[in-house]
Short mmCIF file of C-alpha atoms and ligand atoms in Angstrom, two decimals:
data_model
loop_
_atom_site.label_atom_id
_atom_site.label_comp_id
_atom_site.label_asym_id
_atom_site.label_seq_id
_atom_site.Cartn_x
_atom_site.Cartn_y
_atom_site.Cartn_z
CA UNK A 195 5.59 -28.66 18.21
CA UNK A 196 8.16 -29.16 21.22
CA UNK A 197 7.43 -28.31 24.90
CA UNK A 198 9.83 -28.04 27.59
CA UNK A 199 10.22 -26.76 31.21
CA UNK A 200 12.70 -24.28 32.23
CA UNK A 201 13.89 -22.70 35.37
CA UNK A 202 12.31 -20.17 34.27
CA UNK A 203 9.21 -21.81 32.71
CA UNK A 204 7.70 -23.35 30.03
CA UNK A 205 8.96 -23.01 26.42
CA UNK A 206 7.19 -23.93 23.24
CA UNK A 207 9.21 -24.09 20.02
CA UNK A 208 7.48 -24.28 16.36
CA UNK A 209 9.97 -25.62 13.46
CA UNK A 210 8.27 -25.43 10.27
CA UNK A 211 9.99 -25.47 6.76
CA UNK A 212 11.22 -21.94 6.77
CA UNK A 213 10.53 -20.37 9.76
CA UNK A 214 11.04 -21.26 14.00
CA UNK A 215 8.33 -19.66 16.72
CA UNK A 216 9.19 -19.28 20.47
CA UNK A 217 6.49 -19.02 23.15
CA UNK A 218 8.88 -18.18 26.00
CA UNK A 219 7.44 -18.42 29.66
CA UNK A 220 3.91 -17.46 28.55
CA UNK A 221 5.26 -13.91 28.45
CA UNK A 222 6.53 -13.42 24.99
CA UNK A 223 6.09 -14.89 21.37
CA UNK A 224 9.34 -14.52 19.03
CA UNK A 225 9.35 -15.88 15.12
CA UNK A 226 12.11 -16.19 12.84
CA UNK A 227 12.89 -17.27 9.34
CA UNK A 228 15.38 -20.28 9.69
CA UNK A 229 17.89 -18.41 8.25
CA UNK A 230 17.84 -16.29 11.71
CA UNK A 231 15.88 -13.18 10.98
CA UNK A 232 13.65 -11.72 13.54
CA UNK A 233 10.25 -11.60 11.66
CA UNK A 234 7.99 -10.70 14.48
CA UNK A 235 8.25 -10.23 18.80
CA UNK A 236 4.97 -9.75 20.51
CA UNK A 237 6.40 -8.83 23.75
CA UNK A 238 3.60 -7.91 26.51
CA UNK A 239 0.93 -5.70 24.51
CA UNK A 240 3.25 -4.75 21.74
CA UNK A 241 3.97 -6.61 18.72
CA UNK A 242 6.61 -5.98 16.53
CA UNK A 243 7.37 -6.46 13.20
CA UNK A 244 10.70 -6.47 11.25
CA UNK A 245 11.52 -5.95 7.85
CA UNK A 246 13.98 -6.94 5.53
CA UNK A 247 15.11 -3.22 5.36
CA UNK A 248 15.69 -3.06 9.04
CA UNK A 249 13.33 -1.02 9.81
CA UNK A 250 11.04 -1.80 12.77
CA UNK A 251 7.02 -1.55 13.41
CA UNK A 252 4.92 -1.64 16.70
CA UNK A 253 1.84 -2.56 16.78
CA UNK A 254 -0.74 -2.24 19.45
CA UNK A 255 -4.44 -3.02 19.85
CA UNK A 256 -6.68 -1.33 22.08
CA UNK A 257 -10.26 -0.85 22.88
CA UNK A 258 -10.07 2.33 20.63
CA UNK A 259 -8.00 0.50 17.43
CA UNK A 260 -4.93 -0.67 16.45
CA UNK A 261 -1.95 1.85 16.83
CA UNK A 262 0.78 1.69 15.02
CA UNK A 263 4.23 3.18 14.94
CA UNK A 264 7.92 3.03 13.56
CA UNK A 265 10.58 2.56 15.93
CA UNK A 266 13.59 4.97 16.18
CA UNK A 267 17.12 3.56 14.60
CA UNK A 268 18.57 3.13 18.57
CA UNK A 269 15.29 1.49 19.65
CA UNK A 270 15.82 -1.31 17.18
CA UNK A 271 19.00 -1.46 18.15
CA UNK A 272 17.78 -1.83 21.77
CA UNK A 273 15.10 -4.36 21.07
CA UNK A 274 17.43 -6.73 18.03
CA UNK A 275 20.32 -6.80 20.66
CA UNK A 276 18.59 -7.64 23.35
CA UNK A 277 16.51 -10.66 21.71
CA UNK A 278 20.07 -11.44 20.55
CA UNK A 279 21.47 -11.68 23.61
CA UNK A 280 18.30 -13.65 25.13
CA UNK A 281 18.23 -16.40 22.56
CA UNK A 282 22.37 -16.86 23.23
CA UNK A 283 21.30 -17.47 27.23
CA UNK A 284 18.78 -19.61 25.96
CA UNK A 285 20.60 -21.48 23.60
CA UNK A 286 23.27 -22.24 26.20
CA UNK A 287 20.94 -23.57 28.54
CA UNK A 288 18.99 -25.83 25.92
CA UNK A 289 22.44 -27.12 24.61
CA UNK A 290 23.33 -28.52 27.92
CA UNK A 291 19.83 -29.67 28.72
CA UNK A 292 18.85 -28.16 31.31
CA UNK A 293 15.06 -28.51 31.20
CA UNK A 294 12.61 -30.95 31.06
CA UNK A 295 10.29 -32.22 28.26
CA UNK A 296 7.16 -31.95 28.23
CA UNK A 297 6.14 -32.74 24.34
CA UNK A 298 9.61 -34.12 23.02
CA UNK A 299 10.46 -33.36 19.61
CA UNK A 300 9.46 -36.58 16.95
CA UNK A 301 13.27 -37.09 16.06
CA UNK A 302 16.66 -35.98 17.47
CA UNK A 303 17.25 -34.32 13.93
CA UNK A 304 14.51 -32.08 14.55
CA UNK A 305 15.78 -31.07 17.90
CA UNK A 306 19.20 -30.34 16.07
CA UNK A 307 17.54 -27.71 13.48
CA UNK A 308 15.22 -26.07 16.20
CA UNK A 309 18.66 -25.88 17.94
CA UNK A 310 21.12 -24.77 14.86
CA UNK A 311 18.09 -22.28 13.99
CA UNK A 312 17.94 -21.04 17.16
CA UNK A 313 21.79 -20.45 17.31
CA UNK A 314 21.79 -18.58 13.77
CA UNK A 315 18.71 -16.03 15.29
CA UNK A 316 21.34 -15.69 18.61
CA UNK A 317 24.04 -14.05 16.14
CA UNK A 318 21.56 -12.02 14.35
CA UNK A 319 22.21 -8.83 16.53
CA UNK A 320 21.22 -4.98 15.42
CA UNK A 321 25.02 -5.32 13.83
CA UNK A 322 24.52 -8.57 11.73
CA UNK A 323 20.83 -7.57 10.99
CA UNK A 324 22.11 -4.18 9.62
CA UNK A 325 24.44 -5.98 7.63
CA UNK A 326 21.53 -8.16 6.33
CA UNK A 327 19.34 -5.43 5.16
CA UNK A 328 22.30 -4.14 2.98
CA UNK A 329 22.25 -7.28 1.40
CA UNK A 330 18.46 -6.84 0.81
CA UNK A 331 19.24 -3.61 -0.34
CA UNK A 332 21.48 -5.17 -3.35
CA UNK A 333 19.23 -7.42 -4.45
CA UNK A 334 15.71 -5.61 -4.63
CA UNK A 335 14.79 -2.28 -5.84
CA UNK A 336 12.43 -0.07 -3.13
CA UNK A 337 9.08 -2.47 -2.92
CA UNK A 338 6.53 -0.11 -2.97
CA UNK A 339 3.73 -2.06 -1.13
CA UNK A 340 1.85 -5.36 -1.75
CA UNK A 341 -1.80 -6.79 -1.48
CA UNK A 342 -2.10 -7.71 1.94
CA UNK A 343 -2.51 -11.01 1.72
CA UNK A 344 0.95 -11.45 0.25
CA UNK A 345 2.89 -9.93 2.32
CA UNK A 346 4.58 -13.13 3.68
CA UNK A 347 5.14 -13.63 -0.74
CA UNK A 348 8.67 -14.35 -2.28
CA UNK A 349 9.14 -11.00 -4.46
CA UNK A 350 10.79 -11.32 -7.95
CA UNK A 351 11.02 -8.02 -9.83
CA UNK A 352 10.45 -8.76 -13.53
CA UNK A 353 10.66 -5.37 -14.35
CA UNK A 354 11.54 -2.35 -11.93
CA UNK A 355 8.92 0.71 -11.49
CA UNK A 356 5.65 1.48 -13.19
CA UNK A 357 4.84 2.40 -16.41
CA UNK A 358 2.82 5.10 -16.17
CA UNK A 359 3.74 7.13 -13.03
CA UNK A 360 0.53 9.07 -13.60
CA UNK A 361 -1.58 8.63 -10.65
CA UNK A 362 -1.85 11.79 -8.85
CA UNK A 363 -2.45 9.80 -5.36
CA UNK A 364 0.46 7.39 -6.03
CA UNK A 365 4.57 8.26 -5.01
CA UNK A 366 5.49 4.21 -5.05
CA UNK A 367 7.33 4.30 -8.18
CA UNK A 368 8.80 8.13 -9.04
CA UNK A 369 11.75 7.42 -8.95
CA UNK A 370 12.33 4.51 -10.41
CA UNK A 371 12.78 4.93 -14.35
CA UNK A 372 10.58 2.01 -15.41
CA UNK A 373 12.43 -1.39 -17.19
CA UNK A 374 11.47 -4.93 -18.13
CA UNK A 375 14.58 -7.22 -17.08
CA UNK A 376 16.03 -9.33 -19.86
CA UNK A 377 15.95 -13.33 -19.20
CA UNK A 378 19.74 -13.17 -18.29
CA UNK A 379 19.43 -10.55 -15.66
CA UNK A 380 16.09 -12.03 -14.14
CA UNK A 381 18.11 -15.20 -13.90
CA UNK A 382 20.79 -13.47 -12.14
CA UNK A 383 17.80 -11.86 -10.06
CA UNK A 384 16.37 -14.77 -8.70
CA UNK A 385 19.86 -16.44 -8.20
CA UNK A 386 20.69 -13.51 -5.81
CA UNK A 387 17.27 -13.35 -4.22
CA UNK A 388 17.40 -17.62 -3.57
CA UNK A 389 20.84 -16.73 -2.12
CA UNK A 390 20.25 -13.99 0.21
CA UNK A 391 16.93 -15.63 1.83
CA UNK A 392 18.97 -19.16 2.13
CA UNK A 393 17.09 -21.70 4.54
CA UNK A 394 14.74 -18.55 5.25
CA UNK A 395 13.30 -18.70 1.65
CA UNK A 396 10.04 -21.31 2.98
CA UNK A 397 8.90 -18.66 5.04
CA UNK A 398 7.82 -17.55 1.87
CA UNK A 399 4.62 -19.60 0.51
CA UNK A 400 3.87 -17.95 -2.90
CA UNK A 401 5.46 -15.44 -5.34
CA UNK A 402 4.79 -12.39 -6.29
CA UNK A 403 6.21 -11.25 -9.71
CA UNK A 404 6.87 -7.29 -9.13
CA UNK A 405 6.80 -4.75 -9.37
CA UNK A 406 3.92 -2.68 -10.19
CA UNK A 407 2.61 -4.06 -13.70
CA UNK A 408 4.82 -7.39 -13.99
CA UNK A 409 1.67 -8.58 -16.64
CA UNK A 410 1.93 -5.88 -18.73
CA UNK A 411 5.14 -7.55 -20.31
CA UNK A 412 4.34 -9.04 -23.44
CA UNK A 413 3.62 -12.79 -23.78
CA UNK A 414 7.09 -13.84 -25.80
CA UNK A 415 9.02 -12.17 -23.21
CA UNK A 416 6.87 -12.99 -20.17
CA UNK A 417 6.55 -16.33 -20.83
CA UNK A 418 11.01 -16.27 -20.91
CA UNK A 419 11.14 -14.94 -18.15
CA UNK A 420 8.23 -17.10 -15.88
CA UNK A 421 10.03 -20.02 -17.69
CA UNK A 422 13.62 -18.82 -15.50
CA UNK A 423 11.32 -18.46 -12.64
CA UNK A 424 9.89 -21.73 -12.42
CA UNK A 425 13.14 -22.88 -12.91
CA UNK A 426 14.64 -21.78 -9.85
CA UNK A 427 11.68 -21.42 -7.66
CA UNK A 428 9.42 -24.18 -8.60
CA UNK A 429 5.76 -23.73 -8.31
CA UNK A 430 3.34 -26.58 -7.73
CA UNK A 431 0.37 -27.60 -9.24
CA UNK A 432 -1.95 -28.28 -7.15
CA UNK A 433 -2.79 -27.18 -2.94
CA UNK A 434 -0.29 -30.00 -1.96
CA UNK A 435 3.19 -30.84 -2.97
CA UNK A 436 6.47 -29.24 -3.13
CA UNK A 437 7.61 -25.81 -4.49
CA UNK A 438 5.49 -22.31 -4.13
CA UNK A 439 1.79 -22.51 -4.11
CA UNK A 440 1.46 -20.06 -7.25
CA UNK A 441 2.21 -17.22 -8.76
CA UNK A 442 0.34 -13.14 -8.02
CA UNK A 443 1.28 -9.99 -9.23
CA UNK A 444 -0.70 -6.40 -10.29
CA UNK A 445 -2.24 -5.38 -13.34
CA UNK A 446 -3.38 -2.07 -14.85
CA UNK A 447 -7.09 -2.60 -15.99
CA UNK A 448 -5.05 -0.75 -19.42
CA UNK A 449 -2.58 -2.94 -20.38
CA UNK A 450 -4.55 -6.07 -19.21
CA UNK A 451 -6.70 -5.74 -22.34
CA UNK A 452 -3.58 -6.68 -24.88
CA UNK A 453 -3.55 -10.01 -23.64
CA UNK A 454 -6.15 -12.44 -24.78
CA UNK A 455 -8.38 -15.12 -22.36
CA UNK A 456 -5.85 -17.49 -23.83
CA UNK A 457 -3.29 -15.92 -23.05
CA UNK A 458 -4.47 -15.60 -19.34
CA UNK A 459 -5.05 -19.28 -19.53
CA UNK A 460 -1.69 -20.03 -20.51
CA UNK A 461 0.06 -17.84 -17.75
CA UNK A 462 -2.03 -19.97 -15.44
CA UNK A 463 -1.14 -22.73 -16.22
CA UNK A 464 2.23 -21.42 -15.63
CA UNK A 465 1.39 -21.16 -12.17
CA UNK A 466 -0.60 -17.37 -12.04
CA UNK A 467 -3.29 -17.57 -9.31
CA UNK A 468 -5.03 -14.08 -8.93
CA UNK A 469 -4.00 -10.85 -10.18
CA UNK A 470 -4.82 -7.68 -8.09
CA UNK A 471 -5.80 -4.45 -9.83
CA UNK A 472 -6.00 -0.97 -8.82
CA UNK A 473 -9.35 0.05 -9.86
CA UNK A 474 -9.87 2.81 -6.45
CA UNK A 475 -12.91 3.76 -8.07
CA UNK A 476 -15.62 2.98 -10.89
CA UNK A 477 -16.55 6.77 -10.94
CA UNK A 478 -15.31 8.40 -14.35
CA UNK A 479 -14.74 11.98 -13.64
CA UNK A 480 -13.02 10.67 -10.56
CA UNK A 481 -10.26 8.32 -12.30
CA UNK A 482 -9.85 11.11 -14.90
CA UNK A 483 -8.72 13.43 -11.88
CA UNK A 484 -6.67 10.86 -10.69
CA UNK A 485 -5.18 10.30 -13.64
CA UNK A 486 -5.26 6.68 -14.03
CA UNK A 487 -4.38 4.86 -16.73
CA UNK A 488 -7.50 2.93 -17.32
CA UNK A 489 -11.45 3.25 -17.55
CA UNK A 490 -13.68 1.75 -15.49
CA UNK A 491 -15.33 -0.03 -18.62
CA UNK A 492 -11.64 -1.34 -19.19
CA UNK A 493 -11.26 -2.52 -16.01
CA UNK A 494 -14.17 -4.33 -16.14
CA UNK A 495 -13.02 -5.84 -19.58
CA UNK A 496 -9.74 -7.35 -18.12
CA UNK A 497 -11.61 -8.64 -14.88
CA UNK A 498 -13.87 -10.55 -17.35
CA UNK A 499 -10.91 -11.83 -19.70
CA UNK A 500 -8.59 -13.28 -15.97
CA UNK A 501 -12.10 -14.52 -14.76
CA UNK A 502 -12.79 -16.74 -18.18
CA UNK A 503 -9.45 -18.04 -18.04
CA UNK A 504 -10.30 -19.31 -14.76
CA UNK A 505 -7.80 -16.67 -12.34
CA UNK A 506 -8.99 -15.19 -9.03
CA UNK A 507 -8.73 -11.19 -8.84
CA UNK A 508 -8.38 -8.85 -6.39
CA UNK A 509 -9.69 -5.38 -6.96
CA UNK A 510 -8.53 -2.19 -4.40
CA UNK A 511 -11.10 0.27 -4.38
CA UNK A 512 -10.15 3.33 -2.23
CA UNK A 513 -12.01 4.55 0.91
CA UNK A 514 -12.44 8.57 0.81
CA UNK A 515 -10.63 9.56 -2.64
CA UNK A 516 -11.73 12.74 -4.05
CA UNK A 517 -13.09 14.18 -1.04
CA UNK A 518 -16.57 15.08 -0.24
CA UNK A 519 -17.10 16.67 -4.01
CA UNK A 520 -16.73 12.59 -5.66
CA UNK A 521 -18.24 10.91 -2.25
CA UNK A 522 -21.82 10.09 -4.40
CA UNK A 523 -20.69 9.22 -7.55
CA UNK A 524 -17.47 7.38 -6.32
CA UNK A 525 -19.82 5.19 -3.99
CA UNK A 526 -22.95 4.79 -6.76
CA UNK A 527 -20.16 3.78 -9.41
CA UNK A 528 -18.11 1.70 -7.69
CA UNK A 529 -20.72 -0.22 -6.80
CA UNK A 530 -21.77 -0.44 -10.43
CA UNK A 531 -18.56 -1.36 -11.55
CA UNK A 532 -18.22 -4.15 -8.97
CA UNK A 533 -21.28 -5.70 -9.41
CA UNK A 534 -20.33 -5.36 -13.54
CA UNK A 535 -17.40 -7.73 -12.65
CA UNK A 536 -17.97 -11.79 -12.53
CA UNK A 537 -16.44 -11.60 -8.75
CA UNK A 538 -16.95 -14.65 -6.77
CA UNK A 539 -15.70 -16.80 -4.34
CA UNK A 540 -12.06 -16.69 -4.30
CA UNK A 541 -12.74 -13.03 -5.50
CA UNK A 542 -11.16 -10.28 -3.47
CA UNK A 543 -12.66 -6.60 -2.83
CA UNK A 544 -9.76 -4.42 -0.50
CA UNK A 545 -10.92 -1.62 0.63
CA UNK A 546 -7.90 0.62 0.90
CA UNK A 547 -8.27 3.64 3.32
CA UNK A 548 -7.15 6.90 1.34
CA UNK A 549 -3.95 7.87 2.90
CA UNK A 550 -2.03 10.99 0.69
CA UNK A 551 1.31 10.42 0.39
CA UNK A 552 3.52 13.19 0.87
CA UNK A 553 5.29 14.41 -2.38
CA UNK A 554 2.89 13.68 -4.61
CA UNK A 555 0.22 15.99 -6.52
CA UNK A 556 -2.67 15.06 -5.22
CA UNK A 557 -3.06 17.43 -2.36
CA UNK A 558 -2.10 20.84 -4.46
CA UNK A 559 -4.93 19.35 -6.73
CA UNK A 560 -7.30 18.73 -4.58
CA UNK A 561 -6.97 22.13 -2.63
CA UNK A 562 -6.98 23.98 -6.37
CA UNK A 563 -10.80 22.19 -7.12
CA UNK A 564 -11.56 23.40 -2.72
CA UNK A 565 -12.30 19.52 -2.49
CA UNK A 566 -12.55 18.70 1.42
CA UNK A 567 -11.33 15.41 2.87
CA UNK A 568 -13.54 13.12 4.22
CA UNK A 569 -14.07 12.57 8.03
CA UNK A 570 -13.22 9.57 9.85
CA UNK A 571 -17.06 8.75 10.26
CA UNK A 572 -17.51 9.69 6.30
CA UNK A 573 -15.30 7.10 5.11
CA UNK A 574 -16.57 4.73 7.28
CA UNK A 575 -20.15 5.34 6.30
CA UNK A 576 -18.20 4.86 2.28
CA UNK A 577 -16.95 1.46 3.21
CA UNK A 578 -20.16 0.25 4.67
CA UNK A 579 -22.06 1.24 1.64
CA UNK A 580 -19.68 -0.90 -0.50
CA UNK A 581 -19.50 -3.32 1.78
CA UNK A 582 -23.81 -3.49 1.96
CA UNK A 583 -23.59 -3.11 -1.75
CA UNK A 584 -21.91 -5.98 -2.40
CA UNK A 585 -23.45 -8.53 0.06
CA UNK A 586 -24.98 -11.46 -1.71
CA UNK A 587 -27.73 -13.44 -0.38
CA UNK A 588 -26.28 -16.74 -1.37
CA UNK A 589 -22.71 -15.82 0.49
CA UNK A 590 -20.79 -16.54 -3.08
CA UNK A 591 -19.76 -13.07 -3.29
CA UNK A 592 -16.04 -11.58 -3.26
CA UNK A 593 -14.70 -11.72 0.23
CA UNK A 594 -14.34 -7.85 0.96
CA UNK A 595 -11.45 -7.12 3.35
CA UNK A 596 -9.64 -3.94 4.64
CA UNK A 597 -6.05 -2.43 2.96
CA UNK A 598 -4.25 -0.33 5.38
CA UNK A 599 -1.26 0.73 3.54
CA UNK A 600 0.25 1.96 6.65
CA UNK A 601 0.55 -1.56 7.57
CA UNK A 602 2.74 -2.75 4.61
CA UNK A 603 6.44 -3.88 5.96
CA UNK A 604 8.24 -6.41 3.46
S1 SF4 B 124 -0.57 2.59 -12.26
FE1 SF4 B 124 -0.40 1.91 -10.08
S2 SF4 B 124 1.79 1.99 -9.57
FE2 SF4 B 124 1.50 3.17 -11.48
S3 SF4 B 124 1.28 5.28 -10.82
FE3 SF4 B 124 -0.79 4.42 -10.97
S4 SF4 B 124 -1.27 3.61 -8.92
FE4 SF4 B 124 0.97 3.97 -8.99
#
């Protein structure tokens, strides 16, 4: 951490191994990978968060909630040239020292990669940003969305799409025709991906092997392709160290049930950490409308199987699915099912507020059974029956946390 007067005032400047923060004259907070892309400006009230596609959230919290909104294509532009042009004054002035330290960097070479970092975010205008998300754009099919907590993950897509395509909630995948990647073209996946994030890649603490069912690939081939992976992007064994701290991805409760405890076992000791399944509800006649691929009783079989080979899971149960006619039996179930699974410490439980995504069947099907949607107060009367459901005396229950898809920006 360096501190340093300015004309202007104070200046605090974070270089860590992938990424540089600004705190710039107690006004405004800007972080960027250390390859130079903006990642985040919290300027005043409003945060706001880039992704790799260019596009642009805000973010504000008020007494009433957090709001949240996408910019327009000439606001970005507005806001990335401007920061732009800021950081170039800025980089100017700290080049010919003109300020005074208060907390000096421990090294010069420090100083020289805050500065060189620095210099690389001062080019990265709406122009050379642009640019940049084309790039993205080449090397990554659409993401659909991610767990929450890995949203600051290194993606590899082992295979492209899902599966199924079934759900009648779900438009992540449609229109992707599904494919596992052979060894060669992962290889030339990862290659691309470690070449396009360049000295930006440590941002990145763990990896998430995409897209939507990565597991379902059979051992022979999955353990090929994990081998390339851990060839390019190491992955370390233990909390310290160098190299990724482990490996996440989804499952379908379906497919999980091919592979064996041992063979969970052996895919973590390939690095596999916790594996996040869509269960959105234990409630039968309510995954049958759905359409999902799995039962409830299967899910609850592959939750066992990660669990005895020692994995953490995640499980996303949705909030207000199926309307008022499933509200009882999705809340009685789910909490059935939940309590079914060995969840523990480490354990996850989102809690993913039902949000229909336009072009998908679920609303023509839900209107053709007159199912209502829930209110705002229903669904949060839902969640705080899970959540009450699943409280444990003896706190070693599955931390239970909210999934707000809206939020989702890769
Ligand atoms: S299995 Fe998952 S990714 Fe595939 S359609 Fe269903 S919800 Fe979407």
């Amino acid at each position: 951490m360096m501190r340093l007067e300015t004309a202007e005032g104070p200046i605090t400047l974070n270089l860590q191994r992938g990424a540089l923060s600004l705190h710039l004259y107690g006004r405004e907070v800007l972080a960027y990978d250390r390859a130079g892309r903006l990642w985040s400006a919290t300027l005043g009230e409003i945060t706001y968060r880039r992704g790799l596609d260019n596009r642009v959230q805000a973010i504000r919290t008020t007494p009433d909630g957090v709001r949240r909104w996408w910019l327009e294509r000439e606001e970005i532009r507005r806001l990335e040239d401007r920061l732009a042009g800021q950081l170039q004054a800025l980089e100017r002035l700290l080049s010919r020292g003109s300020f005074r330290w208060i907390t000096p960097p421990a090294d010069e070479q420090i100083w020289q990669e805050a500065l060189s970092t620095l210099r690389r975010a001062s080019r990265m205008d709406f122009q050379a940003l642009e640019a940049d998300a084309r790039r993205f754009a080449e090397v990554y099919a659409p993401i659909g969305i991610l767990p929450p907590d890995q949203y600051l993950s290194l993606v590899v897509q082992a295979t492209i799409g899902c599966p199924f395509n079934t759900c009648i909630f779900c438009g992540f995948y449609r229109s992707l025709p599904f494919r596992v990647r052979s060894p060669e073209d992962f290889e030339a996946h990862l290659k691309a991906i470690r070449e396009f994030f360049g000295d930006g890649l440590w941002m990145r603490r763990t990896i998430f092997l995409g897209s939507a069912n990565a597991l379902a690939i059979p051992m022979p081939r999955l353990m090929a392709l994990l081998d390339r992976l851990r060839r390019i992007f190491p992955v370390r064994a233990d909390r310290e160290g160098d190299g990724f701290a482990g490996i996440y991805a989804f499952l379908d409760g379906f497919t999980g049930l091919k592979k064996t405890v041992a063979d969970y076992e052996q895919l973590r000791a390939l690095g596999l950490r916790r594996v996040y399944i869509g269960l959105e509800s234990g409630h039968e006649p309510l995954l049958t409308f759905l359409r999902k691929p799995a039962t409830a009783e299967q899910m609850i079989e592959t939750v066992r199987r990660l669990k005895a080979a020692g994995l953490q899971v995640g499980v996303i149960v949705m909030i207000g699915v199926g309307g008022d006619r499933f509200a009882p039996g999705h809340v009685e179930d789910t909490l059935a099912v939940l309590q079914a699974m060995p969840l523990g410490r480490g354990d996850l439980v989102y809690l993913s507020d039902f949000v229909e995504i336009p072009g998908t069947p679920y609303r023509a099907q839900a209107e053709a059974l007159g199912i209502r949607s829930l209110s705002p107060a229903e669904r949060v009367a839902q969640a705080q029956a899970i959540r009450a459901g699943l409280r444990r005396a003896d706190g070693e229950g599955p931390r239970v946390a909210p999934y707000a898809l809206e939020a989702f920006l890769y």
